[in-house]
Amino acid sequence: MASGFRGGYHGLPMADTGPLRNIVIIAHIDAGKTTVTERILYYSHREHRMGEVDLGTATMDWMPEEQRHGITITAAATTVFWRKHRIQLVDTPGHVDFTAEVERALRVLDGAVGIFCGTAGVQAQSETVWRQADRYKVPRLAFVNKLDRVGSDFFRVLESIRSRLRANAVPVQIPLGREKRFEGVIDLIERRSLRFDAETLGERVLVGDLGPCEAEECEAWRTKLLEAACEFDDQLLERYLSGQPIASAEIKAALRKGTLERRITPVLCGAALRNMGIQPLLDAVCDYLPAPEDVGFVIGTDASTKKEIQRKLSVEEPLAALAFKTALDAHGDLVYVRVYSGRLVEGGQVRNSRTGECERAQKLYFMHANHREPTSSADTGSIVAVTGFKETCTGDTLCDPKNPIFLEPPRFPDSVVSMAIEPVTIAERGKLLDALGRMVQEDPTLRLLPDKETGQVLVAGMGELHLEIVRERLEREFKLEASVGSPRVAYRQSVVRAAEAEGVFERSVGGHNLFARVRLRIEPSTAADRPEVTSNLSKEGVPLEFHPVILDAARDAAQSGGSLGFPLTQIRVSVLEAEYRSGHSTPSAYIAAVIAAFSRALEEAGVRILEPLMRFEIQVPEAYYGTVSLDLNRRRSTIQKVEVAEDIRIISGTVPLAEVFGYSNNLRSLSQGRASITLTPESYTPIPSHLRARFAQ
């Protein structure tokens, strides 16, 4: 018997077409995110062929670098239709070097599907993206993939989701068979089996009855499912306790309520590469994940009063939208925007809350990977790409000029690796700096740091692969050959103690006496990722026109790096007082006084060097566990937990980045190629005293 699971694509996605779902696909690298997405495109009739990651034919991995490396590098958006629902979907990278793509997608999307490998279960990056989703309060589904693999175990993965992610994971399906005998799934709500016809590439879903053993297992798990659902519906609980029959729609309604409250995570299963389990996953997206109206409202700040305000997610409200991604494009750079309220129209003027200026949205597009599909307007909930913006960048709020609002931007981790880069010829230096500047605008985790000693430009990123992609894109997109150095650790500096100092500038220039005096204080501030600058200046002491000059000078001094040239972090700079003399105090004099005061205060406060600490997870066969753990101990690591999964040891802990540069090759050598490592930035920590000598000037 064939099921009517097949959806359909009916032309360009219009803003008012069907109930809306905004979802993001998240997972550890190689869990199968893009393969799942490619099947979604096929079964929804969005594409008429299945793209394959390994063959470089995946629709969503459209960048040449993605096809070359076989991984997702940039988040790609598309729109599909299923059961008359419009689903706006973003496929994100699983590699930690590109975690910024996950961060900004989770900031603007309403629901998420977490993909887990049926053999590896919850992995390091799985935990990272799950915490990101927790931070943005995103309801989730879980999909256990690759259940056709040898060593796969749905129930072990289910338990790891519960224990490692602390999620109330409740299966709505269980697998039918396991490993090579995996045939399909058992639908616990409907008490039926679902098999996926291989002759139609899984397009035909065959619905069948359960055998005696399968029915017994189904009832056991269905009871657990009902008990979980009853927690969210008192009437359902009463009927369950009294033994009355419960309709499938009632179970789904209770599960949906629990999912939207983030108190339950429905779990599904399948094998995407063998075209199994995707249609029921799409059904679950429609059944359990939120529509924009379920979210209700967005919280922002009044741009003038700084008071918190709520804006209903309704087209009747004034426009409020967030620019969450910028992308370089040969046909005009794109700014990706999530519309939270109101309507964004082609050619309309919007206000940028950061700059206070108005910009015009020249053209609007719904995106299908890198393909543009024009639209004249975008209503509440829509995700569109816009051309024509001049000053808008990632994190900016776009709003109705008469109803200003400021929305919280996504937060991005600090870069931990840098490399020197310079043009092959002096004539191309300007082109190189321009290209790097555009790439930094596109990627918030990429930074440019001038090297004062060599005059080179340092490019800082999230990892070695991140910087390698930068080099490849310079060659391909900008036709620039650049000489690059080896990646190195991006160290930071902070201060040991609080200190105050005064800077005085008094000099005769061209027969005119210049004067300025500034006193400031530097102190540690562990919560500050970047230097904080505050002011105690009064208009009686110094005219207001000089206040921005003094504060900007203090901010520039703090961001220019300390005595060793490393950027400063975890510090607060307070401008305490300044002296003004009419006719003698000028902006340049105040800048010179601030620089002098900052240098003296920094010297008095004492500098400490910070190094990036990485969270690691290593999966290693039991036979090599001793060798690998001894090697980790030699690398200043802290092993925090060791788990056992059949004959595999999962070692997790922290280690300084300087100790694990290129460690993948060492690990392969120690384990005959059978171990793997994942590194995630954790924090910055002071280097040990016995290593400080290497940084002496």
XYZ file of C-alpha atoms in Angstrom:
697
model
C 0.000 0.000 0.000
C 1.465 3.362 -0.966
C 1.295 6.405 1.279
C 0.575 9.926 0.054
C 3.658 11.462 1.639
C 4.872 13.185 -1.515
C 4.734 16.965 -1.471
C 5.129 19.330 -4.366
C 6.804 22.519 -5.505
C 4.412 24.943 -7.135
C 6.587 27.709 -8.556
C 8.202 30.673 -6.843
C 7.615 30.841 -3.069
C 5.175 33.643 -2.346
C 4.921 35.352 1.022
C 1.262 34.456 1.553
C 1.415 30.806 0.447
C 0.421 28.354 3.182
C 1.421 27.950 6.822
C 5.075 28.857 7.311
C 7.939 26.981 8.987
C 11.421 28.469 9.317
C 13.892 25.715 10.143
C 17.644 25.171 10.308
C 19.460 21.860 9.899
C 22.242 21.474 12.509
C 24.704 18.683 13.302
C 28.290 17.551 13.697
C 30.294 17.280 10.486
C 29.534 14.097 8.488
C 26.261 13.361 10.299
C 24.432 13.771 6.976
C 22.852 17.250 7.106
C 23.318 18.066 3.458
C 22.271 14.563 2.344
C 19.048 14.974 4.342
C 18.513 18.405 2.757
C 19.092 17.059 -0.763
C 16.405 14.394 -0.183
C 14.032 17.048 1.127
C 14.545 18.998 -2.114
C 13.835 15.894 -4.176
C 10.754 14.590 -2.375
C 9.196 18.069 -2.259
C 9.702 18.398 -6.065
C 12.059 21.347 -5.503
C 14.727 19.478 -7.459
C 14.313 16.637 -9.920
C 17.540 14.872 -9.108
C 19.253 13.947 -5.867
C 22.514 15.762 -5.299
C 25.332 13.829 -3.640
C 27.935 15.415 -1.378
C 30.665 12.896 -2.235
C 30.196 13.476 -5.968
C 30.208 17.268 -5.617
C 26.690 17.513 -7.057
C 24.791 18.683 -3.962
C 22.561 21.659 -4.751
C 23.143 23.297 -1.366
C 26.948 22.888 -1.475
C 27.298 25.211 -4.437
C 30.683 26.812 -3.700
C 33.649 25.269 -5.556
C 35.487 25.051 -2.214
C 32.599 23.020 -0.756
C 32.640 20.651 -3.706
C 36.416 20.304 -3.526
C 36.568 19.602 0.217
C 33.312 17.642 0.404
C 31.928 19.681 3.308
C 29.466 22.525 3.846
C 31.227 25.862 4.357
C 28.496 28.470 4.099
C 24.866 28.266 5.201
C 22.545 27.939 2.209
C 18.837 28.812 2.192
C 15.967 27.406 0.155
C 12.180 27.116 0.211
C 10.127 23.945 -0.251
C 6.445 23.070 0.015
C 5.081 20.096 1.911
C 1.468 19.359 2.835
C 0.558 22.921 1.783
C 3.149 24.287 4.223
C 5.877 26.637 3.068
C 9.170 25.587 4.669
C 12.093 27.993 4.573
C 15.144 25.863 5.282
C 18.788 26.668 5.965
C 21.466 23.975 5.708
C 24.432 24.867 7.944
C 28.060 23.669 8.183
C 29.039 21.019 10.703
C 32.735 21.923 10.852
C 33.678 23.976 13.895
C 35.671 26.485 11.806
C 32.401 27.703 10.288
C 30.302 27.809 13.459
C 29.383 31.460 12.777
C 27.067 30.210 10.019
C 25.175 28.134 12.588
C 25.085 31.010 15.068
C 23.417 33.478 12.738
C 20.979 30.916 11.338
C 19.788 29.946 14.826
C 19.415 33.631 15.714
C 16.742 34.188 13.061
C 15.037 30.815 12.518
C 12.135 29.489 14.564
C 12.855 25.739 14.703
C 15.722 23.299 14.198
C 16.309 19.718 13.134
C 19.330 18.140 14.791
C 20.888 15.311 12.758
C 22.795 12.596 14.656
C 24.935 9.816 13.234
C 23.529 6.375 14.094
C 27.006 5.048 14.884
C 28.789 8.029 16.476
C 25.746 9.489 18.277
C 26.227 12.838 20.007
C 29.600 14.279 18.981
C 31.502 17.380 20.015
C 29.987 19.760 17.483
C 26.560 18.242 18.189
C 26.898 19.599 21.717
C 28.095 22.978 20.462
C 25.185 23.554 18.076
C 22.711 22.239 20.678
C 23.997 24.819 23.192
C 23.669 27.505 20.518
C 20.047 26.480 19.979
C 19.483 26.565 23.753
C 20.844 30.112 23.867
C 18.358 31.294 21.250
C 15.494 29.186 22.730
C 14.865 27.292 19.494
C 12.481 24.261 19.595
C 14.003 21.149 18.023
C 13.422 17.772 16.448
C 16.093 15.057 16.387
C 16.731 12.744 13.442
C 18.991 9.723 13.957
C 20.594 9.090 10.568
C 22.758 6.335 9.040
C 20.927 3.487 10.765
C 21.944 1.201 7.888
C 25.601 1.420 8.943
C 27.443 -1.380 10.741
C 27.592 -0.504 14.433
C 24.580 1.808 14.332
C 22.301 1.719 17.374
C 19.241 3.968 17.572
C 18.642 3.356 21.270
C 22.258 4.083 22.242
C 22.080 7.372 20.333
C 18.749 8.145 22.015
C 20.337 7.654 25.426
C 23.332 9.842 24.490
C 20.962 12.653 23.423
C 19.311 12.431 26.821
C 22.513 12.224 28.857
C 24.927 14.476 26.954
C 22.474 17.116 25.755
C 20.101 16.870 28.746
C 17.208 16.780 26.294
C 13.874 15.110 26.992
C 14.205 13.005 23.840
C 11.009 11.073 23.057
C 10.882 8.732 20.035
C 7.875 9.062 17.740
C 9.460 6.342 15.596
C 11.753 3.390 16.202
C 13.783 1.554 13.548
C 12.463 -1.476 11.699
C 15.502 -3.754 11.687
C 19.071 -2.641 12.285
C 22.373 -2.181 10.463
C 22.322 -3.965 7.074
C 18.816 -5.278 7.806
C 17.412 -1.791 8.415
C 14.170 -1.741 6.377
C 12.281 1.363 7.495
C 10.619 2.780 10.594
C 7.812 1.922 12.981
C 5.384 4.821 13.420
C 4.527 4.723 17.141
C 1.583 7.115 16.881
C -0.201 5.319 14.039
C 1.022 1.795 14.980
C 2.254 0.999 11.486
C 5.409 0.269 9.527
C 6.822 2.593 6.867
C 9.101 1.180 4.192
C 10.656 3.191 1.365
C 10.491 1.694 -2.108
C 14.003 1.390 -3.541
C 12.778 1.253 -7.157
C 11.370 4.788 -6.855
C 14.403 6.048 -4.884
C 12.338 6.010 -1.717
C 9.666 8.250 -3.187
C 6.897 5.712 -2.648
C 6.316 5.091 1.058
C 4.832 1.666 1.705
C 2.568 1.527 4.746
C 2.107 -1.874 6.336
C 0.847 -3.704 9.408
C 3.151 -4.792 12.210
C 4.074 -8.388 12.966
C 3.581 -9.797 16.501
C 7.117 -8.980 17.724
C 7.087 -5.562 16.087
C 3.647 -4.797 17.545
C 4.840 -5.726 21.034
C 7.872 -3.440 20.777
C 5.705 -0.685 19.303
C 3.248 -0.833 22.223
C 6.058 -0.652 24.786
C 7.523 2.483 23.241
C 4.103 3.945 22.454
C 3.234 3.772 26.142
C 6.323 5.846 26.943
C 5.343 8.274 24.190
C 1.822 8.664 25.588
C 3.146 9.223 29.107
C 5.401 11.991 27.791
C 2.574 13.577 25.784
C 0.172 13.512 28.743
C 2.438 15.896 30.641
C 1.258 18.673 28.326
C -2.494 17.979 28.284
C -4.496 17.298 31.458
C -7.542 16.031 29.535
C -5.324 13.642 27.618
C -3.905 12.392 30.923
C -7.383 11.715 32.317
C -8.396 9.748 29.236
C -5.141 7.803 29.257
C -5.523 6.841 32.936
C -9.127 5.766 32.362
C -8.131 3.599 29.404
C -10.088 5.541 26.793
C -8.847 5.537 23.173
C -6.742 8.525 22.170
C -6.724 9.866 18.616
C -3.465 10.453 16.747
C -4.301 14.145 16.323
C -4.585 14.533 20.105
C -1.174 12.932 20.659
C 0.409 15.186 18.034
C -1.205 18.283 19.536
C 0.223 17.459 22.971
C 3.664 16.710 21.509
C 3.567 19.977 19.580
C 2.789 21.893 22.765
C 5.719 20.267 24.556
C 8.042 20.900 21.619
C 7.127 24.592 21.382
C 7.757 24.937 25.129
C 11.157 23.243 24.580
C 10.309 20.617 27.184
C 10.339 17.730 24.740
C 12.341 16.738 21.656
C 10.566 14.328 19.281
C 13.029 11.825 17.792
C 12.771 10.288 14.314
C 15.078 7.970 12.439
C 16.200 6.848 8.995
C 19.064 6.492 6.531
C 19.156 9.477 4.195
C 21.756 8.085 1.806
C 19.451 5.103 1.173
C 16.453 7.464 0.847
C 14.737 6.273 4.022
C 12.844 8.346 6.577
C 12.795 11.780 4.951
C 9.059 12.160 4.215
C 8.028 11.424 7.835
C 10.655 13.953 8.937
C 8.994 16.600 6.754
C 5.650 15.651 8.292
C 7.146 16.147 11.744
C 8.447 19.598 10.775
C 4.874 20.585 9.870
C 3.337 18.880 12.912
C 5.681 19.937 15.725
C 7.911 22.902 14.878
C 6.643 26.487 15.323
C 5.148 28.914 12.853
C 6.055 32.599 13.338
C 2.721 33.203 15.079
C 3.638 30.517 17.635
C 6.694 32.569 18.563
C 4.302 35.478 19.117
C 6.568 38.506 19.344
C 10.140 39.681 19.057
C 11.892 41.592 21.833
C 13.864 44.687 20.914
C 15.037 47.990 22.308
C 13.633 51.406 21.562
C 16.398 53.082 19.572
C 15.909 56.433 21.359
C 14.797 55.590 24.928
C 16.741 52.273 25.207
C 13.687 50.694 26.849
C 12.664 47.133 26.009
C 9.750 46.821 23.617
C 7.841 43.891 22.144
C 6.788 43.788 18.522
C 4.092 41.297 17.488
C 5.022 39.027 14.595
C 2.309 40.404 12.365
C 2.189 42.041 8.973
C -0.003 44.755 10.553
C 2.905 45.913 12.752
C 5.647 48.338 11.635
C 8.613 46.791 9.869
C 11.280 45.131 12.034
C 13.916 42.963 10.341
C 17.403 41.677 11.123
C 20.276 41.479 8.648
C 21.955 38.219 9.654
C 24.290 37.507 6.740
C 26.075 39.323 3.950
C 27.349 37.519 0.863
C 29.675 38.600 -1.927
C 28.128 38.070 -5.334
C 29.272 38.839 -8.852
C 25.780 40.131 -9.694
C 25.577 42.437 -6.660
C 26.331 41.753 -3.007
C 23.454 40.330 -0.983
C 22.226 41.056 2.521
C 20.129 38.227 3.986
C 17.247 39.556 6.081
C 14.690 37.942 8.399
C 11.457 39.944 8.511
C 10.001 39.773 12.032
C 7.082 42.150 11.599
C 5.514 44.274 8.898
C 6.365 43.997 5.227
C 9.587 44.701 3.327
C 8.870 45.915 -0.203
C 11.001 46.252 -3.284
C 12.260 49.821 -3.629
C 11.144 50.711 -0.095
C 13.140 52.799 2.347
C 14.197 51.308 5.692
C 16.117 52.730 8.615
C 19.329 51.123 9.846
C 19.142 51.348 13.647
C 22.923 51.178 14.026
C 23.785 54.044 11.689
C 20.517 55.969 11.999
C 20.524 56.373 8.210
C 17.898 55.251 5.701
C 18.678 52.824 2.884
C 16.693 51.585 -0.086
C 15.965 47.913 -0.720
C 16.404 47.869 -4.472
C 15.651 44.207 -5.187
C 14.314 41.329 -3.060
C 14.985 37.646 -3.701
C 14.024 34.325 -2.225
C 17.169 32.205 -2.424
C 17.584 28.620 -3.575
C 21.220 27.974 -2.653
C 22.981 30.545 -4.901
C 20.035 31.028 -7.286
C 17.910 34.178 -7.005
C 14.126 34.132 -7.330
C 12.723 37.700 -7.490
C 9.828 38.819 -5.324
C 8.192 42.210 -4.914
C 7.669 41.955 -1.161
C 8.469 39.901 1.927
C 5.939 39.551 4.729
C 6.370 38.656 8.384
C 8.423 35.502 8.800
C 10.036 35.658 5.372
C 13.754 35.252 4.785
C 14.982 37.143 1.735
C 18.186 38.442 0.208
C 18.320 42.161 -0.601
C 20.478 44.187 -2.968
C 21.051 47.930 -2.815
C 22.139 48.382 0.805
C 25.356 50.397 1.122
C 26.136 50.476 4.853
C 24.105 47.557 6.224
C 26.122 44.624 7.558
C 25.621 41.502 9.660
C 23.716 42.172 12.878
C 22.069 45.432 11.793
C 18.378 46.065 12.474
C 16.243 47.391 9.615
C 12.995 49.059 10.585
C 10.274 51.493 9.662
C 11.797 55.013 9.753
C 8.910 56.267 11.931
C 9.026 53.317 14.364
C 12.681 52.639 15.229
C 13.644 49.440 17.041
C 16.959 47.726 17.773
C 17.098 43.891 17.701
C 19.847 41.928 19.409
C 22.452 40.843 16.827
C 23.943 37.339 16.753
C 27.117 36.854 18.771
C 30.198 35.320 17.234
C 33.202 33.605 18.841
C 36.624 35.200 18.787
C 39.221 34.032 16.274
C 41.957 31.703 17.558
C 44.315 31.179 14.597
C 46.112 33.696 12.393
C 48.419 33.690 9.400
C 50.490 36.332 7.656
C 49.412 37.186 4.129
C 50.956 39.501 1.564
C 50.619 40.064 -2.192
C 53.109 38.569 -4.604
C 53.726 42.073 -6.030
C 53.546 45.476 -4.331
C 51.153 46.659 -7.042
C 48.518 44.200 -5.826
C 48.646 45.223 -2.160
C 45.662 47.554 -2.513
C 43.619 44.885 -4.314
C 44.495 42.336 -1.615
C 43.450 44.623 1.231
C 40.207 45.459 -0.579
C 39.428 41.769 -1.148
C 40.198 40.870 2.463
C 38.075 43.791 3.656
C 35.092 42.497 1.679
C 35.581 38.990 3.043
C 35.718 40.327 6.608
C 32.442 42.152 5.986
C 30.930 38.831 4.890
C 32.421 36.704 7.697
C 32.261 38.133 11.263
C 34.780 35.557 12.564
C 37.458 36.743 10.139
C 39.677 39.605 11.331
C 42.508 41.678 9.859
C 45.362 42.503 12.225
C 48.334 44.605 11.052
C 51.697 43.214 12.177
C 53.613 46.235 13.469
C 56.998 44.515 13.294
C 56.876 43.118 9.746
C 54.286 45.340 8.092
C 52.432 42.229 6.954
C 48.709 41.787 7.299
C 47.610 39.057 9.687
C 44.336 37.290 8.910
C 42.757 35.702 11.981
C 40.076 33.019 11.798
C 38.526 30.049 13.560
C 40.969 27.374 12.417
C 43.430 26.154 9.829
C 40.722 25.070 7.378
C 38.992 28.448 7.728
C 42.188 30.234 6.670
C 42.822 27.754 3.866
C 39.386 28.555 2.433
C 40.247 32.280 2.592
C 43.373 31.656 0.517
C 41.447 29.549 -2.024
C 38.725 32.180 -2.385
C 41.304 34.930 -2.964
C 42.623 32.951 -5.914
C 39.248 31.942 -7.357
C 36.991 34.956 -6.732
C 39.495 37.819 -6.806
C 42.180 36.309 -9.094
C 44.851 37.204 -6.531
C 47.944 35.202 -5.758
C 49.066 35.765 -2.201
C 52.018 34.571 -0.202
C 50.818 33.143 3.097
C 52.655 32.087 6.213
C 51.978 29.060 8.354
C 48.956 29.351 10.660
C 49.832 30.336 14.217
C 48.074 30.757 17.514
C 46.180 34.035 17.983
C 47.352 35.019 21.457
C 45.745 37.807 23.505
C 46.874 40.111 26.302
C 45.147 41.251 29.445
C 46.215 43.047 32.617
C 47.120 41.650 36.024
C 45.805 44.464 38.202
C 44.055 47.821 38.069
C 46.153 50.917 37.465
C 45.684 54.643 36.850
C 47.899 56.970 34.867
C 47.927 60.459 33.495
C 49.008 61.647 30.085
C 49.930 65.268 29.386
C 50.585 66.732 25.979
C 52.117 70.200 26.017
C 54.005 71.417 22.989
C 54.478 74.430 20.783
C 53.601 73.729 17.160
C 54.028 76.471 14.582
C 54.117 79.126 17.261
C 50.888 77.848 18.808
C 50.904 76.241 22.256
C 48.913 72.974 22.394
C 47.778 71.404 25.660
C 45.755 68.426 26.836
C 45.697 66.315 29.985
C 43.817 63.012 30.389
C 43.674 60.608 33.310
C 42.372 57.064 32.849
C 42.139 53.735 34.625
C 42.715 50.213 33.298
C 41.373 47.176 35.156
C 40.698 43.479 34.484
C 37.174 42.568 33.343
C 36.861 38.828 32.706
C 33.375 39.196 31.175
C 34.597 41.530 28.401
C 35.577 39.683 25.214
C 36.727 43.002 23.787
C 37.941 46.135 25.598
C 35.184 48.138 27.286
C 35.527 51.918 27.413
C 33.533 54.052 29.848
C 33.581 57.762 30.612
C 33.385 59.863 33.762
C 33.900 63.109 31.875
C 31.655 66.079 32.579
C 30.734 68.943 30.301
C 31.989 71.355 32.969
C 35.524 69.907 32.791
C 35.758 69.420 29.039
C 33.399 70.737 26.319
C 31.093 68.031 24.965
C 32.567 68.312 21.476
C 35.815 66.727 22.729
C 34.214 63.786 24.562
C 33.864 61.539 21.461
C 37.472 62.315 20.464
C 38.806 61.250 23.861
C 36.684 58.101 24.027
C 37.546 57.082 20.468
C 41.232 57.584 21.219
C 40.934 55.380 24.319
C 39.081 52.750 22.325
C 41.685 52.809 19.529
C 44.520 52.518 22.053
C 42.861 49.509 23.696
C 42.230 47.788 20.365
C 45.669 48.432 18.915
C 47.317 45.821 21.128
C 49.601 45.867 24.112
C 53.367 45.962 24.382
C 53.735 42.526 22.742
C 51.466 43.351 19.811
C 48.690 40.914 20.783
C 45.146 42.308 20.922
C 43.934 43.234 24.393
C 40.945 41.456 25.911
C 39.178 41.135 29.272
C 39.917 44.759 30.229
C 37.912 47.865 31.035
C 39.232 51.368 30.335
C 37.658 54.235 32.277
C 38.383 57.827 31.282
C 38.367 59.517 34.703
C 39.042 63.155 33.940
C 40.534 65.568 31.450
C 41.721 69.158 31.553
C 40.764 71.781 28.998
C 42.430 75.091 28.174
C 40.538 77.395 25.882
C 42.427 78.089 22.649
C 45.087 75.474 23.412
C 43.260 72.131 23.664
C 42.694 70.438 20.295
C 41.529 66.974 19.180
C 45.077 65.960 18.213
C 46.389 67.051 21.601
C 43.790 64.947 23.419
C 44.610 61.923 21.243
C 48.310 62.236 22.112
C 47.492 62.609 25.824
C 45.260 59.517 25.800
C 47.956 57.415 24.099
C 50.515 58.482 26.697
C 48.150 57.812 29.607
C 47.161 54.406 28.228
C 50.797 53.292 27.747
C 51.735 54.269 31.305
C 48.649 52.651 32.832
C 49.247 49.453 30.867
C 52.853 49.285 32.062
C 51.746 49.851 35.668
C 48.918 47.274 35.444
C 51.233 44.517 34.263
C 50.526 42.436 31.168
C 49.651 38.758 31.103
C 49.491 36.659 27.947
C 46.402 34.607 27.225
C 46.247 31.579 24.931
C 43.171 29.973 23.358
C 41.949 26.890 25.186
C 40.156 24.329 23.053
C 37.556 21.767 24.039
C 38.424 18.458 22.417
C 36.664 15.174 21.812
C 38.638 12.196 20.589
C 37.083 8.924 19.472
C 39.692 6.175 19.621
C 39.520 2.365 19.548
C 40.124 0.701 22.903
C 43.446 -0.759 21.729
C 44.972 2.718 21.254
C 43.411 4.475 24.235
C 46.519 4.220 26.455
C 48.872 5.574 23.800
C 46.600 8.502 22.938
C 45.872 9.445 26.566
C 49.612 9.488 27.390
C 50.242 11.714 24.381
C 47.461 14.077 25.510
C 49.015 14.367 28.974
C 52.252 15.554 27.384
C 50.323 18.332 25.667
C 49.069 20.153 28.796
C 45.591 18.723 28.321
C 42.966 18.201 31.003
C 40.972 15.017 30.443
C 37.547 15.585 31.978
C 35.552 12.554 30.866
C 36.069 9.175 29.205
C 33.035 7.319 27.860
C 32.811 3.816 26.429
C 30.697 2.998 23.372
C 31.239 -0.675 22.488
C 34.973 -0.893 21.601
C 35.402 2.892 21.239
C 36.651 5.275 23.932
C 35.373 8.860 23.744
C 37.834 11.193 25.492
C 36.789 14.781 26.163
C 38.503 17.665 27.912
C 40.465 20.852 27.226
C 43.875 21.523 25.707
C 45.786 24.689 24.668
C 45.549 25.268 20.924
C 49.338 25.666 20.690
C 49.702 22.012 21.696
C 47.411 20.555 19.026
C 48.315 22.398 15.827
C 48.204 19.747 13.117
C 47.345 17.131 15.717
C 45.067 15.169 13.380
C 48.125 13.744 11.600
C 49.756 12.762 14.906
C 46.537 11.119 16.054
C 46.218 9.110 12.855
C 49.802 7.935 13.294
C 49.203 6.898 16.913
C 46.031 4.948 16.039
C 46.858 3.610 12.567
C 44.301 6.021 11.123
C 41.394 4.869 13.311
C 41.017 7.807 15.738
C 39.481 11.219 15.100
C 39.489 14.551 16.939
C 37.151 17.538 17.083
C 38.316 20.870 18.518
C 36.015 23.690 19.636
C 37.120 27.088 21.060
C 36.428 27.157 24.797
C 38.025 30.298 26.296
C 41.240 32.228 26.735
C 43.462 31.329 29.679
C 46.827 32.660 31.010
C 49.854 30.769 29.747
C 51.931 28.960 32.421
C 54.779 30.950 33.947
C 57.482 28.619 32.556
C 56.386 29.439 28.993
C 56.393 33.224 29.305
C 60.067 33.535 28.430
C 59.370 32.711 24.775
C 57.380 35.971 24.524
C 60.048 38.178 26.076
C 60.932 41.170 23.973
